[in-house]
Amino acid sequence: MRLLPLAAACAAAVLFASGCATADKAQSCAEATKVISRTVSEIGKVADDPAAMRKKIEDGAADLEDMANKAADTSLRDALRGLAESLQKLNVDDANAAVDAAQRVATDGARYLRKVSEACI
């Protein structure tokens, strides 16, 4: 009979810990979605200015890397790093390259948002 309260306390601790992990994951997922959406939007807004676009790409990749380093879930981390790497590979030398980059960012952003969504299910 004395083991029953101990077992109940252990079960409660496990449930509490898993609930916290779930809440942390949900918050990380919401933040990841927000960062990706903001990055894609900000890069798209400067498609007519290659210099500004390079800066937005650099900043966005840094934000995504920072968030990836904080993510506990490996699938979420991989998705964030994947988009950051995709951004870092973009070469925006002139107006035509900027337009191409904006299209690529929109496409890759949508793909990685799906990956984040899958990681967060």
C-alpha positions as protocol buffer text, in pm:
chain_id: "A"
residue {
  index: 1
  type: MET
  ca { x: 0 y: 0 z: 0 }
}
residue {
  index: 2
  type: ARG
  ca { x: 287 y: 237 z: 65 }
}
residue {
  index: 3
  type: LEU
  ca { x: 404 y: 192 z: -292 }
}
residue {
  index: 4
  type: LEU
  ca { x: 79 y: 325 z: -435 }
}
residue {
  index: 5
  type: PRO
  ca { x: 145 y: 692 z: -345 }
}
residue {
  index: 6
  type: LEU
  ca { x: 502 y: 660 z: -474 }
}
residue {
  index: 7
  type: ALA
  ca { x: 380 y: 506 z: -800 }
}
residue {
  index: 8
  type: ALA
  ca { x: 120 y: 781 z: -838 }
}
residue {
  index: 9
  type: ALA
  ca { x: 382 y: 1048 z: -774 }
}
residue {
  index: 10
  type: CYS
  ca { x: 615 y: 893 z: -1033 }
}
residue {
  index: 11
  type: ALA
  ca { x: 336 y: 869 z: -1289 }
}
residue {
  index: 12
  type: ALA
  ca { x: 242 y: 1232 z: -1227 }
}
residue {
  index: 13
  type: ALA
  ca { x: 605 y: 1338 z: -1271 }
}
residue {
  index: 14
  type: VAL
  ca { x: 628 y: 1152 z: -1602 }
}
residue {
  index: 15
  type: LEU
  ca { x: 303 y: 1304 z: -1728 }
}
residue {
  index: 16
  type: PHE
  ca { x: 410 y: 1651 z: -1616 }
}
residue {
  index: 17
  type: ALA
  ca { x: 748 y: 1618 z: -1787 }
}
residue {
  index: 18
  type: SER
  ca { x: 595 y: 1492 z: -2111 }
}
residue {
  index: 19
  type: GLY
  ca { x: 337 y: 1770 z: -2098 }
}
residue {
  index: 20
  type: CYS
  ca { x: 614 y: 2028 z: -2064 }
}
residue {
  index: 21
  type: ALA
  ca { x: 800 y: 1874 z: -2354 }
}
residue {
  index: 22
  type: THR
  ca { x: 486 y: 1892 z: -2564 }
}
residue {
  index: 23
  type: ALA
  ca { x: 427 y: 2255 z: -2468 }
}
residue {
  index: 24
  type: ASP
  ca { x: 791 y: 2340 z: -2547 }
}
residue {
  index: 25
  type: LYS
  ca { x: 764 y: 2169 z: -2883 }
}
residue {
  index: 26
  type: ALA
  ca { x: 441 y: 2351 z: -2965 }
}
residue {
  index: 27
  type: GLN
  ca { x: 604 y: 2683 z: -2879 }
}
residue {
  index: 28
  type: SER
  ca { x: 913 y: 2597 z: -3087 }
}
residue {
  index: 29
  type: CYS
  ca { x: 691 y: 2499 z: -3378 }
}
residue {
  index: 30
  type: ALA
  ca { x: 494 y: 2822 z: -3359 }
}
residue {
  index: 31
  type: GLU
  ca { x: 814 y: 3028 z: -3343 }
}
residue {
  index: 32
  type: ALA
  ca { x: 969 y: 2834 z: -3633 }
}
residue {
  index: 33
  type: THR
  ca { x: 664 y: 2895 z: -3849 }
}
residue {
  index: 34
  type: LYS
  ca { x: 673 y: 3265 z: -3762 }
}
residue {
  index: 35
  type: VAL
  ca { x: 1047 y: 3298 z: -3840 }
}
residue {
  index: 36
  type: ILE
  ca { x: 1015 y: 3117 z: -4173 }
}
residue {
  index: 37
  type: SER
  ca { x: 711 y: 3320 z: -4278 }
}
residue {
  index: 38
  type: ARG
  ca { x: 874 y: 3647 z: -4175 }
}
residue {
  index: 39
  type: THR
  ca { x: 1199 y: 3562 z: -4354 }
}
residue {
  index: 40
  type: VAL
  ca { x: 1024 y: 3468 z: -4678 }
}
residue {
  index: 41
  type: SER
  ca { x: 806 y: 3779 z: -4662 }
}
residue {
  index: 42
  type: GLU
  ca { x: 1095 y: 4019 z: -4591 }
}
residue {
  index: 43
  type: ILE
  ca { x: 1307 y: 3875 z: -4871 }
}
residue {
  index: 44
  type: GLY
  ca { x: 1015 y: 3898 z: -5114 }
}
residue {
  index: 45
  type: LYS
  ca { x: 959 y: 4264 z: -5028 }
}
residue {
  index: 46
  type: VAL
  ca { x: 1307 y: 4362 z: -5149 }
}
residue {
  index: 47
  type: ALA
  ca { x: 1313 y: 4164 z: -5474 }
}
residue {
  index: 48
  type: ASP
  ca { x: 1383 y: 4487 z: -5665 }
}
residue {
  index: 49
  type: ASP
  ca { x: 1693 y: 4574 z: -5456 }
}
residue {
  index: 50
  type: PRO
  ca { x: 1973 y: 4313 z: -5477 }
}
residue {
  index: 51
  type: ALA
  ca { x: 2182 y: 4472 z: -5200 }
}
residue {
  index: 52
  type: ALA
  ca { x: 1889 y: 4484 z: -4958 }
}
residue {
  index: 53
  type: MET
  ca { x: 1795 y: 4129 z: -5056 }
}
residue {
  index: 54
  type: ARG
  ca { x: 2145 y: 4000 z: -4979 }
}
residue {
  index: 55
  type: LYS
  ca { x: 2114 y: 4156 z: -4631 }
}
residue {
  index: 56
  type: LYS
  ca { x: 1768 y: 4007 z: -4572 }
}
residue {
  index: 57
  type: ILE
  ca { x: 1893 y: 3666 z: -4687 }
}
residue {
  index: 58
  type: GLU
  ca { x: 2191 y: 3687 z: -4454 }
}
residue {
  index: 59
  type: ASP
  ca { x: 1976 y: 3797 z: -4160 }
}
residue {
  index: 60
  type: GLY
  ca { x: 1710 y: 3535 z: -4231 }
}
residue {
  index: 61
  type: ALA
  ca { x: 1965 y: 3254 z: -4255 }
}
residue {
  index: 62
  type: ALA
  ca { x: 2120 y: 3366 z: -3925 }
}
residue {
  index: 63
  type: ASP
  ca { x: 1777 y: 3373 z: -3754 }
}
residue {
  index: 64
  type: LEU
  ca { x: 1695 y: 3026 z: -3885 }
}
residue {
  index: 65
  type: GLU
  ca { x: 2034 y: 2887 z: -3773 }
}
residue {
  index: 66
  type: ASP
  ca { x: 1987 y: 3042 z: -3429 }
}
residue {
  index: 67
  type: MET
  ca { x: 1644 y: 2888 z: -3395 }
}
residue {
  index: 68
  type: ALA
  ca { x: 1773 y: 2551 z: -3522 }
}
residue {
  index: 69
  type: ASN
  ca { x: 2044 y: 2553 z: -3255 }
}
residue {
  index: 70
  type: LYS
  ca { x: 1775 y: 2597 z: -2988 }
}
residue {
  index: 71
  type: ALA
  ca { x: 1532 y: 2335 z: -3124 }
}
residue {
  index: 72
  type: ALA
  ca { x: 1521 y: 2013 z: -2925 }
}
residue {
  index: 73
  type: ASP
  ca { x: 1335 y: 1819 z: -3196 }
}
residue {
  index: 74
  type: THR
  ca { x: 1572 y: 1687 z: -3463 }
}
residue {
  index: 75
  type: SER
  ca { x: 1316 y: 1705 z: -3745 }
}
residue {
  index: 76
  type: LEU
  ca { x: 1239 y: 2066 z: -3662 }
}
residue {
  index: 77
  type: ARG
  ca { x: 1610 y: 2143 z: -3635 }
}
residue {
  index: 78
  type: ASP
  ca { x: 1678 y: 1979 z: -3972 }
}
residue {
  index: 79
  type: ALA
  ca { x: 1401 y: 2177 z: -4142 }
}
residue {
  index: 80
  type: LEU
  ca { x: 1528 y: 2508 z: -4005 }
}
residue {
  index: 81
  type: ARG
  ca { x: 1887 y: 2431 z: -4099 }
}
residue {
  index: 82
  type: GLY
  ca { x: 1777 y: 2313 z: -4443 }
}
residue {
  index: 83
  type: LEU
  ca { x: 1613 y: 2645 z: -4523 }
}
residue {
  index: 84
  type: ALA
  ca { x: 1907 y: 2838 z: -4377 }
}
residue {
  index: 85
  type: GLU
  ca { x: 2145 y: 2644 z: -4603 }
}
residue {
  index: 86
  type: SER
  ca { x: 1918 y: 2702 z: -4902 }
}
residue {
  index: 87
  type: LEU
  ca { x: 1927 y: 3077 z: -4836 }
}
residue {
  index: 88
  type: GLN
  ca { x: 2304 y: 3079 z: -4795 }
}
residue {
  index: 89
  type: LYS
  ca { x: 2345 y: 2922 z: -5138 }
}
residue {
  index: 90
  type: LEU
  ca { x: 2158 y: 3203 z: -5314 }
}
residue {
  index: 91
  type: ASN
  ca { x: 2364 y: 3439 z: -5527 }
}
residue {
  index: 92
  type: VAL
  ca { x: 2203 y: 3781 z: -5574 }
}
residue {
  index: 93
  type: ASP
  ca { x: 2431 y: 3984 z: -5798 }
}
residue {
  index: 94
  type: ASP
  ca { x: 2178 y: 4179 z: -6003 }
}
residue {
  index: 95
  type: ALA
  ca { x: 1806 y: 4247 z: -6048 }
}
residue {
  index: 96
  type: ASN
  ca { x: 1744 y: 3931 z: -6251 }
}
residue {
  index: 97
  type: ALA
  ca { x: 1917 y: 3716 z: -5990 }
}
residue {
  index: 98
  type: ALA
  ca { x: 1713 y: 3888 z: -5718 }
}
residue {
  index: 99
  type: VAL
  ca { x: 1386 y: 3800 z: -5891 }
}
residue {
  index: 100
  type: ASP
  ca { x: 1501 y: 3440 z: -5934 }
}
residue {
  index: 101
  type: ALA
  ca { x: 1611 y: 3430 z: -5570 }
}
residue {
  index: 102
  type: ALA
  ca { x: 1275 y: 3563 z: -5451 }
}
residue {
  index: 103
  type: GLN
  ca { x: 1096 y: 3288 z: -5640 }
}
residue {
  index: 104
  type: ARG
  ca { x: 1335 y: 3027 z: -5501 }
}
residue {
  index: 105
  type: VAL
  ca { x: 1287 y: 3158 z: -5146 }
}
residue {
  index: 106
  type: ALA
  ca { x: 909 y: 3140 z: -5183 }
}
residue {
  index: 107
  type: THR
  ca { x: 925 y: 2783 z: -5315 }
}
residue {
  index: 108
  type: ASP
  ca { x: 1179 y: 2663 z: -5058 }
}
residue {
  index: 109
  type: GLY
  ca { x: 1000 y: 2848 z: -4779 }
}
residue {
  index: 110
  type: ALA
  ca { x: 676 y: 2664 z: -4858 }
}
residue {
  index: 111
  type: ARG
  ca { x: 859 y: 2331 z: -4873 }
}
residue {
  index: 112
  type: TYR
  ca { x: 1029 y: 2387 z: -4538 }
}
residue {
  index: 113
  type: LEU
  ca { x: 708 y: 2511 z: -4377 }
}
residue {
  index: 114
  type: ARG
  ca { x: 560 y: 2172 z: -4472 }
}
residue {
  index: 115
  type: LYS
  ca { x: 859 y: 2000 z: -4312 }
}
residue {
  index: 116
  type: VAL
  ca { x: 814 y: 2204 z: -3995 }
}
residue {
  index: 117
  type: SER
  ca { x: 446 y: 2115 z: -3997 }
}
residue {
  index: 118
  type: GLU
  ca { x: 530 y: 1745 z: -4031 }
}
residue {
  index: 119
  type: ALA
  ca { x: 787 y: 1770 z: -3752 }
}
residue {
  index: 120
  type: CYS
  ca { x: 530 y: 1933 z: -3527 }
}
residue {
  index: 121
  type: ILE
  ca { x: 254 y: 1678 z: -3565 }
}
